[in-house]
CSV table of C-alpha atoms in Angstrom, one decimal:
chain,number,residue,atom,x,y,z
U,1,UNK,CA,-134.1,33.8,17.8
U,2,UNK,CA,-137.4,33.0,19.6
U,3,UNK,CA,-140.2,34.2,17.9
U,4,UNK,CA,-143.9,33.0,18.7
U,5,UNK,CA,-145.5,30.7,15.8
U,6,UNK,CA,-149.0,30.4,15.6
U,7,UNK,CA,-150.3,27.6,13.8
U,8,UNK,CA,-153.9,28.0,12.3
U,9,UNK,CA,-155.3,25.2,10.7
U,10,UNK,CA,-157.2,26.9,7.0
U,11,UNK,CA,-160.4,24.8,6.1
U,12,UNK,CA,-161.7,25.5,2.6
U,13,UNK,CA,-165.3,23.9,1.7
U,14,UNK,CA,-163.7,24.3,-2.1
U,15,UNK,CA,-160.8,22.3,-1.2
U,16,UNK,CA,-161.9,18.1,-0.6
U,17,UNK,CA,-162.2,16.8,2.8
U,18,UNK,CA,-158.7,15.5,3.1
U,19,UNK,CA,-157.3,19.1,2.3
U,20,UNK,CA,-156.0,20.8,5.5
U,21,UNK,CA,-153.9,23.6,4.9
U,22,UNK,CA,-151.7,24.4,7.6
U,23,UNK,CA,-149.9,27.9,7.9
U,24,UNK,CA,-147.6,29.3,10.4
U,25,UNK,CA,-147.4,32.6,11.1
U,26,UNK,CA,-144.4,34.6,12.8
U,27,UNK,CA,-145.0,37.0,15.2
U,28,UNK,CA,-142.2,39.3,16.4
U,29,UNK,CA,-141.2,40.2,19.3
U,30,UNK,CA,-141.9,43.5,20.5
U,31,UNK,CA,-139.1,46.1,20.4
U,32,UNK,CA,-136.8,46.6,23.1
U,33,UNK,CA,-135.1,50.0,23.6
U,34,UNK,CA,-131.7,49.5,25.9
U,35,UNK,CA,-130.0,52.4,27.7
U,36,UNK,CA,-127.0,52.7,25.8
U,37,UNK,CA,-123.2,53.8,26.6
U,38,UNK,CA,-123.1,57.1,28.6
U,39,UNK,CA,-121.2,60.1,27.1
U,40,UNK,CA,-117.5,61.5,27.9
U,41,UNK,CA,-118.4,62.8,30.9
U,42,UNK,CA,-119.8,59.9,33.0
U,43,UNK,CA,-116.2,58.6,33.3
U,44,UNK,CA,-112.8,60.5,34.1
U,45,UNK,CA,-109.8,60.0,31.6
U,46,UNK,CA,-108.3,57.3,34.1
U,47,UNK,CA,-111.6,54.8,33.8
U,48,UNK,CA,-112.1,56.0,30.0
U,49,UNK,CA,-108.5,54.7,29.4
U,50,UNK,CA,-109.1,51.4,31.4
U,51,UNK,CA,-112.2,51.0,29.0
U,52,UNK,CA,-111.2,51.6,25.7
U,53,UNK,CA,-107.7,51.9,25.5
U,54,UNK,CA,-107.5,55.6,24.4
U,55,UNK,CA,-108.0,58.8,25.9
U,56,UNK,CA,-111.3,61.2,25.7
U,57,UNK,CA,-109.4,63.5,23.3
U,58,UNK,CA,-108.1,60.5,20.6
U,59,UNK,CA,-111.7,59.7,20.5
U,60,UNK,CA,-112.9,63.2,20.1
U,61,UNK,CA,-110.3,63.9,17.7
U,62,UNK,CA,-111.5,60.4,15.6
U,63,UNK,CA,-114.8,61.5,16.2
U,64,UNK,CA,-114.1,64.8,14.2
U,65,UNK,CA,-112.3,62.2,11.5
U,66,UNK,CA,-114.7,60.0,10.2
U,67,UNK,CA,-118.0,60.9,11.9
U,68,UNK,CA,-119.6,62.2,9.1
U,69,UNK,CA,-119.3,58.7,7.5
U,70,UNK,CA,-121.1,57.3,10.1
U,71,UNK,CA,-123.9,59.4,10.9
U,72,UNK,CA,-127.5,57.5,9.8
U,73,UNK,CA,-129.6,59.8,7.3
U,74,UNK,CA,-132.1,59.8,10.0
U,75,UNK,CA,-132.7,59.8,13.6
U,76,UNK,CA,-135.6,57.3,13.5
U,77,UNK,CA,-135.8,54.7,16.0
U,78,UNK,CA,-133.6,55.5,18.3
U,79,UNK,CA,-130.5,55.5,16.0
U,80,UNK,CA,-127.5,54.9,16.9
U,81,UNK,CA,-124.9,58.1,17.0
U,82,UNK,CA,-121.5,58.3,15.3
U,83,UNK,CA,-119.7,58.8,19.4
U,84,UNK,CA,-122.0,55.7,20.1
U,85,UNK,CA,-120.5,53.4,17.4
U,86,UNK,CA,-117.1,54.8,17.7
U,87,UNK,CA,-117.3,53.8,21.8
U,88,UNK,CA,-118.9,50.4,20.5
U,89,UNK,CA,-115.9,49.2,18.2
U,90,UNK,CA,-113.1,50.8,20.5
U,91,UNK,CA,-114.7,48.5,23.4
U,92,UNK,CA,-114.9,45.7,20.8
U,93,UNK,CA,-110.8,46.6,20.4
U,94,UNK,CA,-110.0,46.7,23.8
U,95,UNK,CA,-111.5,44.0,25.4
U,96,UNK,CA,-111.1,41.2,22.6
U,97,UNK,CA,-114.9,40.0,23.8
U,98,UNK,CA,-117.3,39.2,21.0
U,99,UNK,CA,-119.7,41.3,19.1
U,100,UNK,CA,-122.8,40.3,21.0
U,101,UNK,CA,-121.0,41.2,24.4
U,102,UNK,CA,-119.9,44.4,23.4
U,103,UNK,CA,-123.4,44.7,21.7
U,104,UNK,CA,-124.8,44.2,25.1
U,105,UNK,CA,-122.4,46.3,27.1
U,106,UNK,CA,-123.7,49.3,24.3
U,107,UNK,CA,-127.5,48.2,24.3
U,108,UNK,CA,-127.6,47.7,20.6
U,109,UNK,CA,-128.1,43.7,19.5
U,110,UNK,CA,-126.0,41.2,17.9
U,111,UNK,CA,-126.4,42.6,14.6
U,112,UNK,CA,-126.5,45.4,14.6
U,113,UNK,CA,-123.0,45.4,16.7
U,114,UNK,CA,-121.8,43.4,14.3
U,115,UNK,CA,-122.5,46.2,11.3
U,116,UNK,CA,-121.3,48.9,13.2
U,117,UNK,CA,-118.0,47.0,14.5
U,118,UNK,CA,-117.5,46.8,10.3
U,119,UNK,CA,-118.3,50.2,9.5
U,120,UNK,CA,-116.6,51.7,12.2
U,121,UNK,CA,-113.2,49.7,10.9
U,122,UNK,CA,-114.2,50.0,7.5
U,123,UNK,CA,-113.9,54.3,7.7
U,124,UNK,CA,-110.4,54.1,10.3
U,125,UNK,CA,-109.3,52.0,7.3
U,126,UNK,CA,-110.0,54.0,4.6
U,127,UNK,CA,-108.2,56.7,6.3
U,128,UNK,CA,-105.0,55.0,7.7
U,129,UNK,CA,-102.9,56.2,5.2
U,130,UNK,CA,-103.3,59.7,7.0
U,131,UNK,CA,-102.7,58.4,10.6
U,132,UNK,CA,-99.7,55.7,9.5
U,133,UNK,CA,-96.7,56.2,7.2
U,134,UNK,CA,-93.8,53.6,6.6
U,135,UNK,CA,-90.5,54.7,6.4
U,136,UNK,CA,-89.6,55.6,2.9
U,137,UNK,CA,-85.7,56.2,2.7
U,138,UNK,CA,-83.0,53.9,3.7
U,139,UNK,CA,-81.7,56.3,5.9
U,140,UNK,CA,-85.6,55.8,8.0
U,141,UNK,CA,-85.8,52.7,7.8
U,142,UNK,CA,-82.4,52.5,9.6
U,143,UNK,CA,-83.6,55.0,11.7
U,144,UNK,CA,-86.9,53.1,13.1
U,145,UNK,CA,-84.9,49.9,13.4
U,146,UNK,CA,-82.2,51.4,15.1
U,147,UNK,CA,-84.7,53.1,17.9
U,148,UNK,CA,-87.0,50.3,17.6
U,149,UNK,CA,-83.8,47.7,18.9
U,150,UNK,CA,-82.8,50.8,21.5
U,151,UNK,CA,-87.1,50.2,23.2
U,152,UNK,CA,-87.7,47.0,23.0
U,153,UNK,CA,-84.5,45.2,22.0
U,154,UNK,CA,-85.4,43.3,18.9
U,155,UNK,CA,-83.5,43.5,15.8
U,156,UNK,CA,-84.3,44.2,12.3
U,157,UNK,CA,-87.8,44.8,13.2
U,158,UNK,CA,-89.7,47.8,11.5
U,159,UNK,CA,-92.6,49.9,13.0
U,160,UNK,CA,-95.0,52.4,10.8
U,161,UNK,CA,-94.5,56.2,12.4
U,162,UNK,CA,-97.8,57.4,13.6
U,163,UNK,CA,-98.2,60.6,11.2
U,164,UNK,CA,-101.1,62.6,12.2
U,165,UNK,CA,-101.5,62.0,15.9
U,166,UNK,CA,-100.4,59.5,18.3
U,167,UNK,CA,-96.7,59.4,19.4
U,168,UNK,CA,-95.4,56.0,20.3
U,169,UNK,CA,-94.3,55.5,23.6
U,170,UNK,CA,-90.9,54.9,24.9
């Protein structure tokens, strides 16, 4: 962090002579205001794949999912928006970088990445037991491993079904 110290040298005439008091005091840097990511339409559904992995109607339909949770209680100082966060993390996902890159690629800093990233995992988490189900019957379970081994031909392996919305591709 580079913040500006000032160092001011204090002087009492009720302190003795050999008394300095020295204090330092922090000043912050002003506040910086980044252009952040632009919405659904800046990209078509080709480059918006390429970016984050999924198309522009898995994030709306996320976006419908848990974006009450994220919205802020207020919109004061430039707060950041539940599509915003949601972009954030998915970029976070699909390029592997770290937090302060993606931070940077979304104008938002280190930080603040870094609590959205969690939130924004925390909330798919809390409701993957709606998107994901494991296969409960041994007649399933046979099932997945069977069609598993017919895709990608490895045996005994099991894969959750995707419940809600997303259909695995062959």
């Amino acid at each position: 962090m580079n913040l500006n110290i000032t160092r001011y040298f204090d002087i009492s005439e009720s302190s003795s002579d050999d008394e300095i008091v020295a204090e330092y005091v922090l000043m912050r840097r002003p506040k910086v205001f980044r252009p952040r990511n632009p919405p659904l339409g800046h990209w078509d559904e080709v480059d918006f794949c390429q970016r984050y992995r999924l198309s522009k109607e898995s994030v709306i339909w996320i976006i419908r999912n848990i974006g009450d949770e994220l919205k802020r209680p207020t919109e004061r100082n430039y707060a950041v928006t539940p599509m915003e966060q949601l972009l954030l993390t998915l970029r976070f996902y699909a390029t592997g970088n770290m937090q302060q890159c993606s931070g940077d690629l979304s104008g938002v800093s280190k930080s603040t990445a870094c609590k959205i990233i969690h939130a924004v995992s925390r909330h798919i988490c809390l409701k993957l037991k709606y998107f994901i189900a494991m296969p409960q019957t041994a007649a399933e379970l046979r099932d997945v491993v069977e069609s598993f081994f017919n895709i990608a031909k490895f045996p005994s392996v099991v894969v959750p079904s995707v419940v809600r919305r997303f259909k695995t591709k062959n």
